[in-house]
mmCIF file of C-alpha atoms and ligand atoms in Angstrom:
data_model
loop_
_atom_site.group_PDB
_atom_site.id
_atom_site.type_symbol
_atom_site.label_atom_id
_atom_site.label_comp_id
_atom_site.label_asym_id
_atom_site.label_seq_id
_atom_site.Cartn_x
_atom_site.Cartn_y
_atom_site.Cartn_z
ATOM 1 C CA UNK A 1066 9.234 203.778 -53.619
ATOM 2 C CA UNK A 1067 8.368 206.436 -56.187
ATOM 3 C CA UNK A 1068 7.134 209.728 -54.720
ATOM 4 C CA UNK A 1069 5.732 212.776 -56.503
ATOM 5 C CA UNK A 1070 7.941 215.763 -55.711
ATOM 6 C CA UNK A 1071 7.386 219.484 -56.337
ATOM 7 C CA UNK A 1072 10.475 220.718 -58.131
ATOM 8 C CA UNK A 1073 11.291 224.422 -58.326
ATOM 9 C CA UNK A 1074 11.828 225.008 -62.047
ATOM 10 C CA UNK A 1075 11.855 228.810 -62.075
ATOM 11 C CA UNK A 1076 11.907 231.891 -59.843
ATOM 12 C CA UNK A 1077 11.134 235.559 -60.322
ATOM 13 C CA UNK A 1078 10.991 238.737 -58.288
ATOM 14 C CA UNK A 1079 9.645 242.235 -58.671
ATOM 15 C CA UNK A 1080 10.325 245.395 -56.676
ATOM 16 C CA UNK A 1081 8.609 248.768 -57.087
ATOM 17 C CA UNK A 1082 10.901 251.442 -58.508
ATOM 18 C CA UNK A 1083 10.865 253.901 -55.637
ATOM 19 C CA UNK A 1084 13.686 253.448 -53.125
ATOM 20 C CA UNK A 1085 13.179 254.980 -49.677
ATOM 21 C CA UNK A 1086 16.350 255.223 -47.595
ATOM 22 C CA UNK A 1087 16.586 255.381 -43.824
ATOM 23 C CA UNK A 1088 17.781 258.978 -44.112
ATOM 24 C CA UNK A 1089 14.618 259.877 -46.016
ATOM 25 C CA UNK A 1090 12.491 258.406 -43.213
ATOM 26 C CA UNK A 1091 14.565 260.294 -40.638
ATOM 27 C CA UNK A 1092 13.490 263.568 -42.264
ATOM 28 C CA UNK A 1093 9.937 262.958 -41.010
ATOM 29 C CA UNK A 1094 10.384 260.629 -38.024
ATOM 30 C CA UNK A 1095 12.447 260.742 -34.827
ATOM 31 C CA UNK A 1096 14.811 258.015 -36.037
ATOM 32 C CA UNK A 1097 18.203 257.644 -37.693
ATOM 33 C CA UNK A 1098 20.012 255.504 -40.249
ATOM 34 C CA UNK A 1099 22.398 254.292 -37.542
ATOM 35 C CA UNK A 1100 19.538 253.150 -35.213
ATOM 36 C CA UNK A 1101 17.718 251.311 -38.009
ATOM 37 C CA UNK A 1102 20.881 249.639 -39.347
ATOM 38 C CA UNK A 1103 22.112 248.603 -35.885
ATOM 39 C CA UNK A 1104 18.742 247.198 -34.697
ATOM 40 C CA UNK A 1105 17.497 245.655 -37.938
ATOM 41 C CA UNK A 1106 20.135 245.598 -40.724
ATOM 42 C CA UNK A 1107 17.745 247.574 -42.987
ATOM 43 C CA UNK A 1108 19.270 250.349 -45.139
ATOM 44 C CA UNK A 1109 16.464 250.997 -47.619
ATOM 45 C CA UNK A 1110 13.137 249.627 -48.830
ATOM 46 C CA UNK A 1111 10.939 249.880 -51.948
ATOM 47 C CA UNK A 1112 7.518 251.511 -51.787
ATOM 48 C CA UNK A 1113 4.777 250.917 -54.383
ATOM 49 C CA UNK A 1114 3.657 253.901 -56.457
ATOM 50 C CA UNK A 1115 0.152 255.374 -56.147
ATOM 51 C CA UNK A 1116 -2.104 253.118 -58.189
ATOM 52 C CA UNK A 1117 0.386 250.222 -58.084
ATOM 53 C CA UNK A 1118 -1.327 247.332 -56.314
ATOM 54 C CA UNK A 1119 -0.312 244.025 -54.773
ATOM 55 C CA UNK A 1120 -1.704 242.255 -57.852
ATOM 56 C CA UNK A 1121 0.594 244.338 -60.096
ATOM 57 C CA UNK A 1122 3.680 243.276 -58.108
ATOM 58 C CA UNK A 1123 2.426 239.666 -58.026
ATOM 59 C CA UNK A 1124 1.802 239.584 -61.781
ATOM 60 C CA UNK A 1125 5.295 240.906 -62.586
ATOM 61 C CA UNK A 1126 6.944 238.358 -60.267
ATOM 62 C CA UNK A 1127 4.740 235.630 -61.761
ATOM 63 C CA UNK A 1128 5.705 236.549 -65.328
ATOM 64 C CA UNK A 1129 9.394 236.476 -64.352
ATOM 65 C CA UNK A 1130 9.020 233.028 -62.728
ATOM 66 C CA UNK A 1131 7.151 231.632 -65.770
ATOM 67 C CA UNK A 1132 9.835 232.998 -68.097
ATOM 68 C CA UNK A 1133 12.699 231.584 -66.057
ATOM 69 C CA UNK A 1134 10.904 228.205 -65.961
ATOM 70 C CA UNK A 1135 10.043 228.265 -69.668
ATOM 71 C CA UNK A 1136 6.433 227.425 -68.746
ATOM 72 C CA UNK A 1137 3.519 229.020 -70.566
ATOM 73 C CA UNK A 1138 0.859 230.641 -68.363
ATOM 74 C CA UNK A 1139 -1.938 228.455 -69.745
ATOM 75 C CA UNK A 1140 -0.094 225.303 -68.656
ATOM 76 C CA UNK A 1141 -0.411 226.386 -65.000
ATOM 77 C CA UNK A 1142 -2.948 224.287 -63.045
ATOM 78 C CA UNK A 1143 -3.054 226.426 -59.922
ATOM 79 C CA UNK A 1144 -2.000 229.923 -58.827
ATOM 80 C CA UNK A 1145 -1.586 230.567 -55.117
ATOM 81 C CA UNK A 1146 -0.893 234.092 -53.887
ATOM 82 C CA UNK A 1147 0.274 234.524 -50.299
ATOM 83 C CA UNK A 1148 -0.646 238.027 -49.150
ATOM 84 C CA UNK A 1149 -2.014 239.974 -46.186
ATOM 85 C CA UNK A 1150 -2.414 243.103 -48.279
ATOM 86 C CA UNK A 1151 -4.837 242.055 -51.046
ATOM 87 C CA UNK A 1152 -6.115 244.588 -53.572
ATOM 88 C CA UNK A 1153 -9.668 244.039 -52.305
ATOM 89 C CA UNK A 1154 -11.326 241.973 -49.592
ATOM 90 C CA UNK A 1155 -12.667 239.883 -52.447
ATOM 91 C CA UNK A 1156 -12.209 238.637 -55.105
ATOM 92 C CA UNK A 1157 -8.811 237.183 -54.286
ATOM 93 C CA UNK A 1158 -5.640 238.763 -55.602
ATOM 94 C CA UNK A 1159 -4.844 235.376 -57.159
ATOM 95 C CA UNK A 1160 -7.880 235.512 -59.465
ATOM 96 C CA UNK A 1161 -6.871 238.997 -60.621
ATOM 97 C CA UNK A 1162 -3.344 237.749 -61.348
ATOM 98 C CA UNK A 1163 -4.815 234.723 -63.137
ATOM 99 C CA UNK A 1164 -6.852 236.983 -65.446
ATOM 100 C CA UNK A 1165 -3.934 239.363 -66.060
ATOM 101 C CA UNK A 1166 -1.673 236.440 -66.970
ATOM 102 C CA UNK A 1167 -4.313 235.374 -69.485
ATOM 103 C CA UNK A 1168 -4.913 232.043 -67.737
ATOM 104 C CA UNK A 1169 -8.357 230.638 -68.469
ATOM 105 C CA UNK A 1170 -8.082 227.195 -66.885
ATOM 106 C CA UNK A 1171 -7.224 225.726 -63.496
ATOM 107 C CA UNK A 1172 -7.811 227.459 -60.159
ATOM 108 C CA UNK A 1173 -6.464 230.419 -58.192
ATOM 109 C CA UNK A 1174 -6.747 231.423 -54.541
ATOM 110 C CA UNK A 1175 -5.044 233.479 -51.815
ATOM 111 C CA UNK A 1176 -3.464 232.296 -48.591
ATOM 112 C CA UNK A 1177 -3.117 234.555 -45.573
ATOM 113 C CA UNK A 1178 -0.426 233.628 -43.072
ATOM 114 C CA UNK A 1179 1.252 237.041 -42.891
ATOM 115 C CA UNK A 1180 5.053 236.793 -43.017
ATOM 116 C CA UNK A 1181 4.906 232.973 -43.066
ATOM 117 C CA UNK A 1182 2.475 233.094 -45.998
ATOM 118 C CA UNK A 1183 4.949 231.911 -48.604
ATOM 119 C CA UNK A 1184 5.987 228.868 -46.543
ATOM 120 C CA UNK A 1185 2.312 228.029 -45.950
ATOM 121 C CA UNK A 1186 1.581 228.437 -49.684
ATOM 122 C CA UNK A 1187 4.564 226.268 -50.588
ATOM 123 C CA UNK A 1188 3.338 223.540 -48.263
ATOM 124 C CA UNK A 1189 -0.218 223.667 -49.673
ATOM 125 C CA UNK A 1190 1.136 223.589 -53.227
ATOM 126 C CA UNK A 1191 3.370 220.624 -52.410
ATOM 127 C CA UNK A 1192 0.370 218.723 -51.074
ATOM 128 C CA UNK A 1193 -1.605 219.451 -54.258
ATOM 129 C CA UNK A 1194 1.254 217.999 -56.277
ATOM 130 C CA UNK A 1195 1.835 214.993 -53.987
ATOM 131 C CA UNK A 1196 -1.863 214.068 -54.164
ATOM 132 C CA UNK A 1197 -1.918 214.405 -57.965
ATOM 133 C CA UNK A 1198 -4.382 217.312 -57.813
ATOM 134 C CA UNK A 1199 -2.027 219.507 -59.874
ATOM 135 C CA UNK A 1200 1.145 219.203 -61.946
ATOM 136 C CA UNK A 1201 2.217 222.824 -62.352
ATOM 137 C CA UNK A 1202 1.696 225.455 -59.660
ATOM 138 C CA UNK A 1203 2.725 229.106 -59.561
ATOM 139 C CA UNK A 1204 3.302 230.173 -55.943
ATOM 140 C CA UNK A 1205 3.564 233.919 -55.385
ATOM 141 C CA UNK A 1206 4.231 236.003 -52.271
ATOM 142 C CA UNK A 1207 3.206 239.635 -52.816
ATOM 143 C CA UNK A 1208 2.696 242.544 -50.431
ATOM 144 C CA UNK A 1209 2.153 246.284 -50.179
ATOM 145 C CA UNK A 1210 2.724 246.618 -46.428
ATOM 146 C CA UNK A 1211 3.325 250.355 -46.950
ATOM 147 C CA UNK A 1212 -0.489 250.625 -47.143
ATOM 148 C CA UNK A 1213 -1.065 249.262 -43.619
ATOM 149 C CA UNK A 1214 1.744 251.089 -41.810
ATOM 150 C CA UNK A 1215 1.187 253.911 -39.372
ATOM 151 C CA UNK A 1216 3.775 256.271 -40.864
ATOM 152 C CA UNK A 1217 3.909 258.231 -37.599
ATOM 153 C CA UNK A 1218 4.953 255.159 -35.601
ATOM 154 C CA UNK A 1219 8.741 254.891 -35.800
ATOM 155 C CA UNK A 1220 8.766 251.496 -34.095
ATOM 156 C CA UNK A 1221 6.998 249.805 -37.038
ATOM 157 C CA UNK A 1222 7.094 252.022 -40.148
ATOM 158 C CA UNK A 1223 10.870 251.739 -40.629
ATOM 159 C CA UNK A 1224 10.730 247.933 -40.773
ATOM 160 C CA UNK A 1225 8.689 247.105 -43.869
ATOM 161 C CA UNK A 1226 8.783 247.400 -47.657
ATOM 162 C CA UNK A 1227 6.776 246.361 -50.736
ATOM 163 C CA UNK A 1228 7.604 243.653 -53.287
ATOM 164 C CA UNK A 1229 6.741 240.269 -54.748
ATOM 165 C CA UNK A 1230 8.468 236.991 -55.515
ATOM 166 C CA UNK A 1231 7.315 233.805 -57.207
ATOM 167 C CA UNK A 1232 8.358 230.214 -57.795
ATOM 168 C CA UNK A 1233 7.128 227.800 -60.433
ATOM 169 C CA UNK A 1234 6.677 224.241 -59.162
ATOM 170 C CA UNK A 1235 6.434 221.221 -61.464
ATOM 171 C CA UNK A 1236 5.662 217.615 -60.514
ATOM 172 C CA UNK A 1237 8.558 215.184 -60.870
ATOM 173 C CA UNK A 1238 8.903 211.605 -59.761
ATOM 174 C CA UNK A 1239 11.516 210.967 -57.072
ATOM 175 C CA UNK A 1240 12.776 207.866 -55.325
ATOM 176 C CA UNK A 1241 11.445 208.971 -51.932
ATOM 177 C CA UNK A 1242 14.919 209.690 -50.537
ATOM 178 C CA UNK A 1243 16.609 212.934 -49.389
ATOM 179 C CA UNK A 1244 18.536 212.894 -52.669
ATOM 180 C CA UNK A 1245 15.352 213.658 -54.655
ATOM 181 C CA UNK A 1246 15.001 217.082 -56.212
ATOM 182 C CA UNK A 1247 12.143 219.314 -55.096
ATOM 183 C CA UNK A 1248 10.388 219.967 -51.791
ATOM 184 C CA UNK A 1249 11.529 217.264 -49.362
ATOM 185 C CA UNK A 1250 9.500 218.383 -46.328
ATOM 186 C CA UNK A 1251 7.474 221.265 -44.901
ATOM 187 C CA UNK A 1252 6.285 221.893 -41.311
ATOM 188 C CA UNK A 1253 3.672 224.465 -40.308
ATOM 189 C CA UNK A 1254 2.545 225.752 -36.883
ATOM 190 C CA UNK A 1255 0.231 228.354 -35.374
ATOM 191 C CA UNK A 1256 -0.487 229.601 -31.854
ATOM 192 C CA UNK A 1257 -3.444 231.994 -31.837
ATOM 193 C CA UNK A 1258 -2.967 232.809 -28.154
ATOM 194 C CA UNK A 1259 -0.123 235.108 -29.196
ATOM 195 C CA UNK A 1260 -2.123 237.072 -31.784
ATOM 196 C CA UNK A 1261 -2.046 240.332 -29.756
ATOM 197 C CA UNK A 1262 1.741 240.633 -30.123
ATOM 198 C CA UNK A 1263 1.565 241.373 -33.861
ATOM 199 C CA UNK A 1264 -1.665 242.387 -35.570
ATOM 200 C CA UNK A 1265 -3.527 244.984 -37.613
ATOM 201 C CA UNK A 1266 -5.928 247.164 -35.611
ATOM 202 C CA UNK A 1267 -8.672 247.075 -38.219
ATOM 203 C CA UNK A 1268 -10.558 244.745 -40.508
ATOM 204 C CA UNK A 1269 -13.692 244.205 -42.514
ATOM 205 C CA UNK A 1270 -15.770 242.625 -39.775
ATOM 206 C CA UNK A 1271 -14.499 244.746 -36.873
ATOM 207 C CA UNK A 1272 -13.871 248.332 -37.994
ATOM 208 C CA UNK A 1273 -14.663 248.223 -41.733
ATOM 209 C CA UNK A 1274 -11.191 249.730 -42.286
ATOM 210 C CA UNK A 1275 -7.871 248.213 -43.326
ATOM 211 C CA UNK A 1276 -6.235 249.266 -40.045
ATOM 212 C CA UNK A 1277 -2.574 249.713 -39.142
ATOM 213 C CA UNK A 1278 0.102 247.242 -38.160
ATOM 214 C CA UNK A 1279 0.844 247.058 -34.421
ATOM 215 C CA UNK A 1280 3.616 245.047 -32.846
ATOM 216 C CA UNK A 1281 5.265 244.360 -29.498
ATOM 217 C CA UNK A 1282 8.641 244.158 -31.230
ATOM 218 C CA UNK A 1283 10.769 242.818 -28.379
ATOM 219 C CA UNK A 1284 8.337 239.952 -27.639
ATOM 220 C CA UNK A 1285 8.028 239.065 -31.332
ATOM 221 C CA UNK A 1286 11.805 238.950 -31.539
ATOM 222 C CA UNK A 1287 12.089 236.644 -28.512
ATOM 223 C CA UNK A 1288 9.456 234.179 -29.775
ATOM 224 C CA UNK A 1289 10.816 234.271 -33.336
ATOM 225 C CA UNK A 1290 14.298 233.065 -32.410
ATOM 226 C CA UNK A 1291 12.965 230.155 -30.326
ATOM 227 C CA UNK A 1292 10.178 229.038 -32.681
ATOM 228 C CA UNK A 1293 12.256 229.310 -35.844
ATOM 229 C CA UNK A 1294 15.109 227.263 -34.379
ATOM 230 C CA UNK A 1295 12.595 224.585 -33.306
ATOM 231 C CA UNK A 1296 10.841 224.348 -36.667
ATOM 232 C CA UNK A 1297 14.129 224.274 -38.571
ATOM 233 C CA UNK A 1298 15.210 221.242 -36.506
ATOM 234 C CA UNK A 1299 11.799 219.623 -37.072
ATOM 235 C CA UNK A 1300 11.797 220.082 -40.848
ATOM 236 C CA UNK A 1301 15.365 218.818 -41.211
ATOM 237 C CA UNK A 1302 14.416 215.662 -39.289
ATOM 238 C CA UNK A 1303 11.346 215.245 -41.542
ATOM 239 C CA UNK A 1304 13.602 215.551 -44.593
ATOM 240 C CA UNK A 1305 16.099 213.085 -43.050
ATOM 241 C CA UNK A 1306 18.884 215.678 -43.273
ATOM 242 C CA UNK A 1307 21.173 217.484 -40.803
ATOM 243 C CA UNK A 1308 22.078 221.149 -40.509
ATOM 244 C CA UNK A 1309 25.443 220.166 -42.011
ATOM 245 C CA UNK A 1310 23.671 219.168 -45.244
ATOM 246 C CA UNK A 1311 22.207 222.659 -45.736
ATOM 247 C CA UNK A 1312 23.820 224.679 -48.515
ATOM 248 C CA UNK A 1313 21.662 227.783 -48.105
ATOM 249 C CA UNK A 1314 19.351 229.189 -45.460
ATOM 250 C CA UNK A 1315 16.791 231.498 -47.099
ATOM 251 C CA UNK A 1316 14.940 232.955 -44.117
ATOM 252 C CA UNK A 1317 12.057 235.381 -43.951
ATOM 253 C CA UNK A 1318 13.780 238.756 -43.783
ATOM 254 C CA UNK A 1319 12.368 240.421 -40.649
ATOM 255 C CA UNK A 1320 15.491 241.472 -38.788
ATOM 256 C CA UNK A 1321 19.172 240.746 -39.483
ATOM 257 C CA UNK A 1322 19.649 239.916 -35.804
ATOM 258 C CA UNK A 1323 16.909 237.222 -36.023
ATOM 259 C CA UNK A 1324 18.556 235.794 -39.161
ATOM 260 C CA UNK A 1325 21.952 235.637 -37.466
ATOM 261 C CA UNK A 1326 20.572 234.186 -34.225
ATOM 262 C CA UNK A 1327 18.679 231.420 -36.079
ATOM 263 C CA UNK A 1328 21.761 230.534 -38.156
ATOM 264 C CA UNK A 1329 23.923 230.428 -35.005
ATOM 265 C CA UNK A 1330 21.455 228.147 -33.206
ATOM 266 C CA UNK A 1331 21.699 225.566 -35.987
ATOM 267 C CA UNK A 1332 25.454 226.226 -36.300
ATOM 268 C CA UNK A 1333 25.211 227.373 -39.895
ATOM 269 C CA UNK A 1334 27.973 229.766 -41.061
ATOM 270 C CA UNK A 1335 26.585 233.223 -41.864
ATOM 271 C CA UNK A 1336 28.030 232.982 -45.424
ATOM 272 C CA UNK A 1337 25.327 230.372 -46.086
ATOM 273 C CA UNK A 1338 22.477 232.768 -45.266
ATOM 274 C CA UNK A 1339 20.837 234.667 -48.145
ATOM 275 C CA UNK A 1340 20.309 238.241 -46.952
ATOM 276 C CA UNK A 1341 18.171 240.862 -48.711
ATOM 277 C CA UNK A 1342 16.838 242.765 -45.702
ATOM 278 C CA UNK A 1343 19.403 245.530 -46.150
ATOM 279 C CA UNK A 1344 17.804 246.499 -49.504
ATOM 280 C CA UNK A 1345 14.234 245.151 -49.256
ATOM 281 C CA UNK A 1346 13.378 245.495 -45.531
ATOM 282 C CA UNK A 1347 10.600 243.143 -44.388
ATOM 283 C CA UNK A 1348 8.326 242.411 -47.367
ATOM 284 C CA UNK A 1349 6.300 239.849 -45.386
ATOM 285 C CA UNK A 1350 5.137 236.941 -47.617
ATOM 286 C CA UNK A 1351 7.287 238.245 -50.484
ATOM 287 C CA UNK A 1352 10.622 238.158 -48.692
ATOM 288 C CA UNK A 1353 11.527 234.471 -49.177
ATOM 289 C CA UNK A 1354 10.571 234.167 -52.871
ATOM 290 C CA UNK A 1355 12.327 237.490 -53.559
ATOM 291 C CA UNK A 1356 15.475 236.150 -51.880
ATOM 292 C CA UNK A 1357 15.160 232.812 -53.716
ATOM 293 C CA UNK A 1358 14.828 234.634 -57.041
ATOM 294 C CA UNK A 1359 17.857 236.782 -56.333
ATOM 295 C CA UNK A 1360 20.057 233.854 -55.271
ATOM 296 C CA UNK A 1361 18.837 231.554 -58.064
ATOM 297 C CA UNK A 1362 19.284 234.149 -60.765
ATOM 298 C CA UNK A 1363 22.785 235.229 -59.631
ATOM 299 C CA UNK A 1364 23.897 231.591 -59.612
ATOM 300 C CA UNK A 1365 24.333 231.012 -55.863
ATOM 301 C CA UNK A 1366 21.601 228.331 -55.778
ATOM 302 C CA UNK A 1367 22.792 225.426 -57.908
ATOM 303 C CA UNK A 1368 21.227 222.077 -58.827
ATOM 304 C CA UNK A 1369 21.462 219.572 -55.936
ATOM 305 C CA UNK A 1370 21.883 222.300 -53.290
ATOM 306 C CA UNK A 1371 19.806 221.871 -50.124
ATOM 307 C CA UNK A 1372 17.832 225.063 -49.467
ATOM 308 C CA UNK A 1373 16.161 225.671 -46.109
ATOM 309 C CA UNK A 1374 13.365 228.260 -45.867
ATOM 310 C CA UNK A 1375 11.744 229.432 -42.625
ATOM 311 C CA UNK A 1376 9.410 232.216 -41.511
ATOM 312 C CA UNK A 1377 7.284 233.496 -38.674
ATOM 313 C CA UNK A 1378 4.459 236.009 -38.728
ATOM 314 C CA UNK A 1379 1.500 237.473 -36.871
ATOM 315 C CA UNK A 1380 -0.868 234.970 -35.360
ATOM 316 C CA UNK A 1381 1.619 233.626 -34.462
ATOM 317 C CA UNK A 1382 2.195 231.399 -37.463
ATOM 318 C CA UNK A 1383 5.524 229.847 -38.355
ATOM 319 C CA UNK A 1384 6.915 227.191 -40.614
ATOM 320 C CA UNK A 1385 9.857 225.852 -42.575
ATOM 321 C CA UNK A 1386 10.597 223.873 -45.699
ATOM 322 C CA UNK A 1387 13.523 221.947 -47.179
ATOM 323 C CA UNK A 1388 14.018 221.987 -50.947
ATOM 324 C CA UNK A 1389 16.642 220.185 -52.980
ATOM 325 C CA UNK A 1390 17.299 222.561 -55.867
HETATM 326 N N1 ACO B 1162 14.300 254.866 -34.225
HETATM 327 C C1 ACO B 1162 14.833 255.218 -33.066
HETATM 328 N N2 ACO B 1162 14.433 254.700 -31.891
HETATM 329 C C2 ACO B 1162 13.451 253.786 -31.933
HETATM 330 C C3 ACO B 1162 12.848 253.369 -33.133
HETATM 331 C C4 ACO B 1162 13.303 253.969 -34.311
HETATM 332 N N3 ACO B 1162 12.812 253.658 -35.514
HETATM 333 N N4 ACO B 1162 11.905 252.450 -32.839
HETATM 334 C C5 ACO B 1162 11.907 252.273 -31.525
HETATM 335 N N5 ACO B 1162 12.839 253.090 -30.960
HETATM 336 C C6 ACO B 1162 13.205 253.220 -29.548
HETATM 337 C C7 ACO B 1162 12.087 252.782 -28.635
HETATM 338 O O1 ACO B 1162 11.162 253.829 -28.449
HETATM 339 C C8 ACO B 1162 12.851 252.450 -27.391
HETATM 340 O O2 ACO B 1162 13.133 253.651 -26.721
HETATM 341 P P1 ACO B 1162 13.064 253.731 -25.098
HETATM 342 O O3 ACO B 1162 14.132 252.763 -24.646
HETATM 343 O O4 ACO B 1162 13.383 255.157 -24.842
HETATM 344 O O5 ACO B 1162 11.695 253.280 -24.762
HETATM 345 C C9 ACO B 1162 14.180 251.901 -27.899
HETATM 346 O O6 ACO B 1162 14.267 252.345 -29.264
HETATM 347 C C10 ACO B 1162 14.278 250.399 -27.857
HETATM 348 O O7 ACO B 1162 13.069 249.844 -28.376
HETATM 349 P P2 ACO B 1162 12.858 248.298 -28.505
HETATM 350 O O8 ACO B 1162 11.526 248.046 -29.133
HETATM 351 O O9 ACO B 1162 13.140 247.635 -27.203
HETATM 352 O O10 ACO B 1162 14.052 247.937 -29.517
HETATM 353 P P3 ACO B 1162 14.534 246.531 -29.998
HETATM 354 O O11 ACO B 1162 15.975 246.388 -29.788
HETATM 355 O O12 ACO B 1162 13.636 245.406 -29.531
HETATM 356 O O13 ACO B 1162 14.329 246.661 -31.590
HETATM 357 C C11 ACO B 1162 12.755 245.949 -33.249
HETATM 358 C C12 ACO B 1162 13.033 246.908 -32.100
HETATM 359 C C13 ACO B 1162 13.716 246.256 -34.378
HETATM 360 C C14 ACO B 1162 11.321 246.160 -33.728
HETATM 361 C C15 ACO B 1162 12.947 244.474 -32.796
HETATM 362 O O14 ACO B 1162 12.285 244.262 -31.590
HETATM 363 C C16 ACO B 1162 12.475 243.483 -33.806
HETATM 364 O O15 ACO B 1162 13.001 243.371 -34.894
HETATM 365 N N6 ACO B 1162 11.463 242.658 -33.436
HETATM 366 C C17 ACO B 1162 10.943 241.635 -34.313
HETATM 367 C C18 ACO B 1162 10.217 242.277 -35.435
HETATM 368 C C19 ACO B 1162 9.743 241.282 -36.413
HETATM 369 O O16 ACO B 1162 10.302 240.251 -36.589
HETATM 370 N N7 ACO B 1162 8.684 241.674 -37.077
HETATM 371 C C20 ACO B 1162 8.171 240.966 -38.150
HETATM 372 C C21 ACO B 1162 7.418 239.756 -37.787
HETATM 373 S S1 ACO B 1162 6.726 239.113 -39.149
HETATM 374 C C22 ACO B 1162 5.164 239.701 -39.526
HETATM 375 O O17 ACO B 1162 4.252 238.942 -39.520
HETATM 376 C C23 ACO B 1162 4.920 241.112 -39.869
#
């Protein structure tokens, strides 16, 4: 049976220029490079310049993905930007990116699922393609978390960075088997009862401010390992594949210990995990597409490889996807 698949035909990433090392943070905070590296695996992060907005990072990543795909911006039917740090409450960051890319047709909207935003956006995009509502979709994850951090709180401010990544999806007919190229399956979940473990203490309707990120780190860690292992098993079953078929795990980069624990639970060797957290820190919705862009462009991801993506974020929200490259 012929099935419409969403094939990844290009990837791009963009990082702000300014590198902030752990040592630089330790000049102002009661922390140290050794604590941050041991607990998280993070060595440095990028921070957006004054006047550099989420839409700027998103646009640059989008341009890079279009170029690597050889697709012209005006052939894009839909632009989805996953972000929790939009330039403005409205209009969406996606419409700004659309205008800056010179796109005058199709549609554009944002998705907000915090660190799982890219996986949620990928799943939505895949459904647009499967249902013949679009043929070419640019999916971007872009964040400036530096703008919602409490820089005096050492337990959260050392964990995050700014950046953007993008993938270009094109419709392609497959046979409906796990050997097809493109997105084979996605699974999404939310549990709003756990929203007080990771949240921002402000918002338009509540405080009329952007607020600052707050997190009960140890609890988030505990839930993340369990939920991510579950959803990885679920998505592999949906794709009719086993952990042994996975060539690369491209996880949301929140904590190196979470990455390692999830890989161990599905018995995947650590050499098969794409790791960027040491240089990017946690860039929320941008972390997976940034890692995909890095691994695709340096030749690690090759045609036919099975790529597993997974993420969890505030809400809680979590999800996973399986892509045959
Ligand atoms: N430097 C030095 N000491 C610190 C720092 C720091 N930057 N931060 C916290 N500490 C101290 C704490 O105060 C505490 O001290 P105490 O024992 O005297 O009270 C001690 O270190 C241990 O603190 P814990 O919070 O228990 O440390 P833990 O080992 O759990 O590591 C961490 C903390 C890194 C936050 C970890 O819990 C974690 O990674 N959790 C998951 C985070 C995550 O995944 N977040 C992203 C989710 S996605 C999203 O949507 C944003």
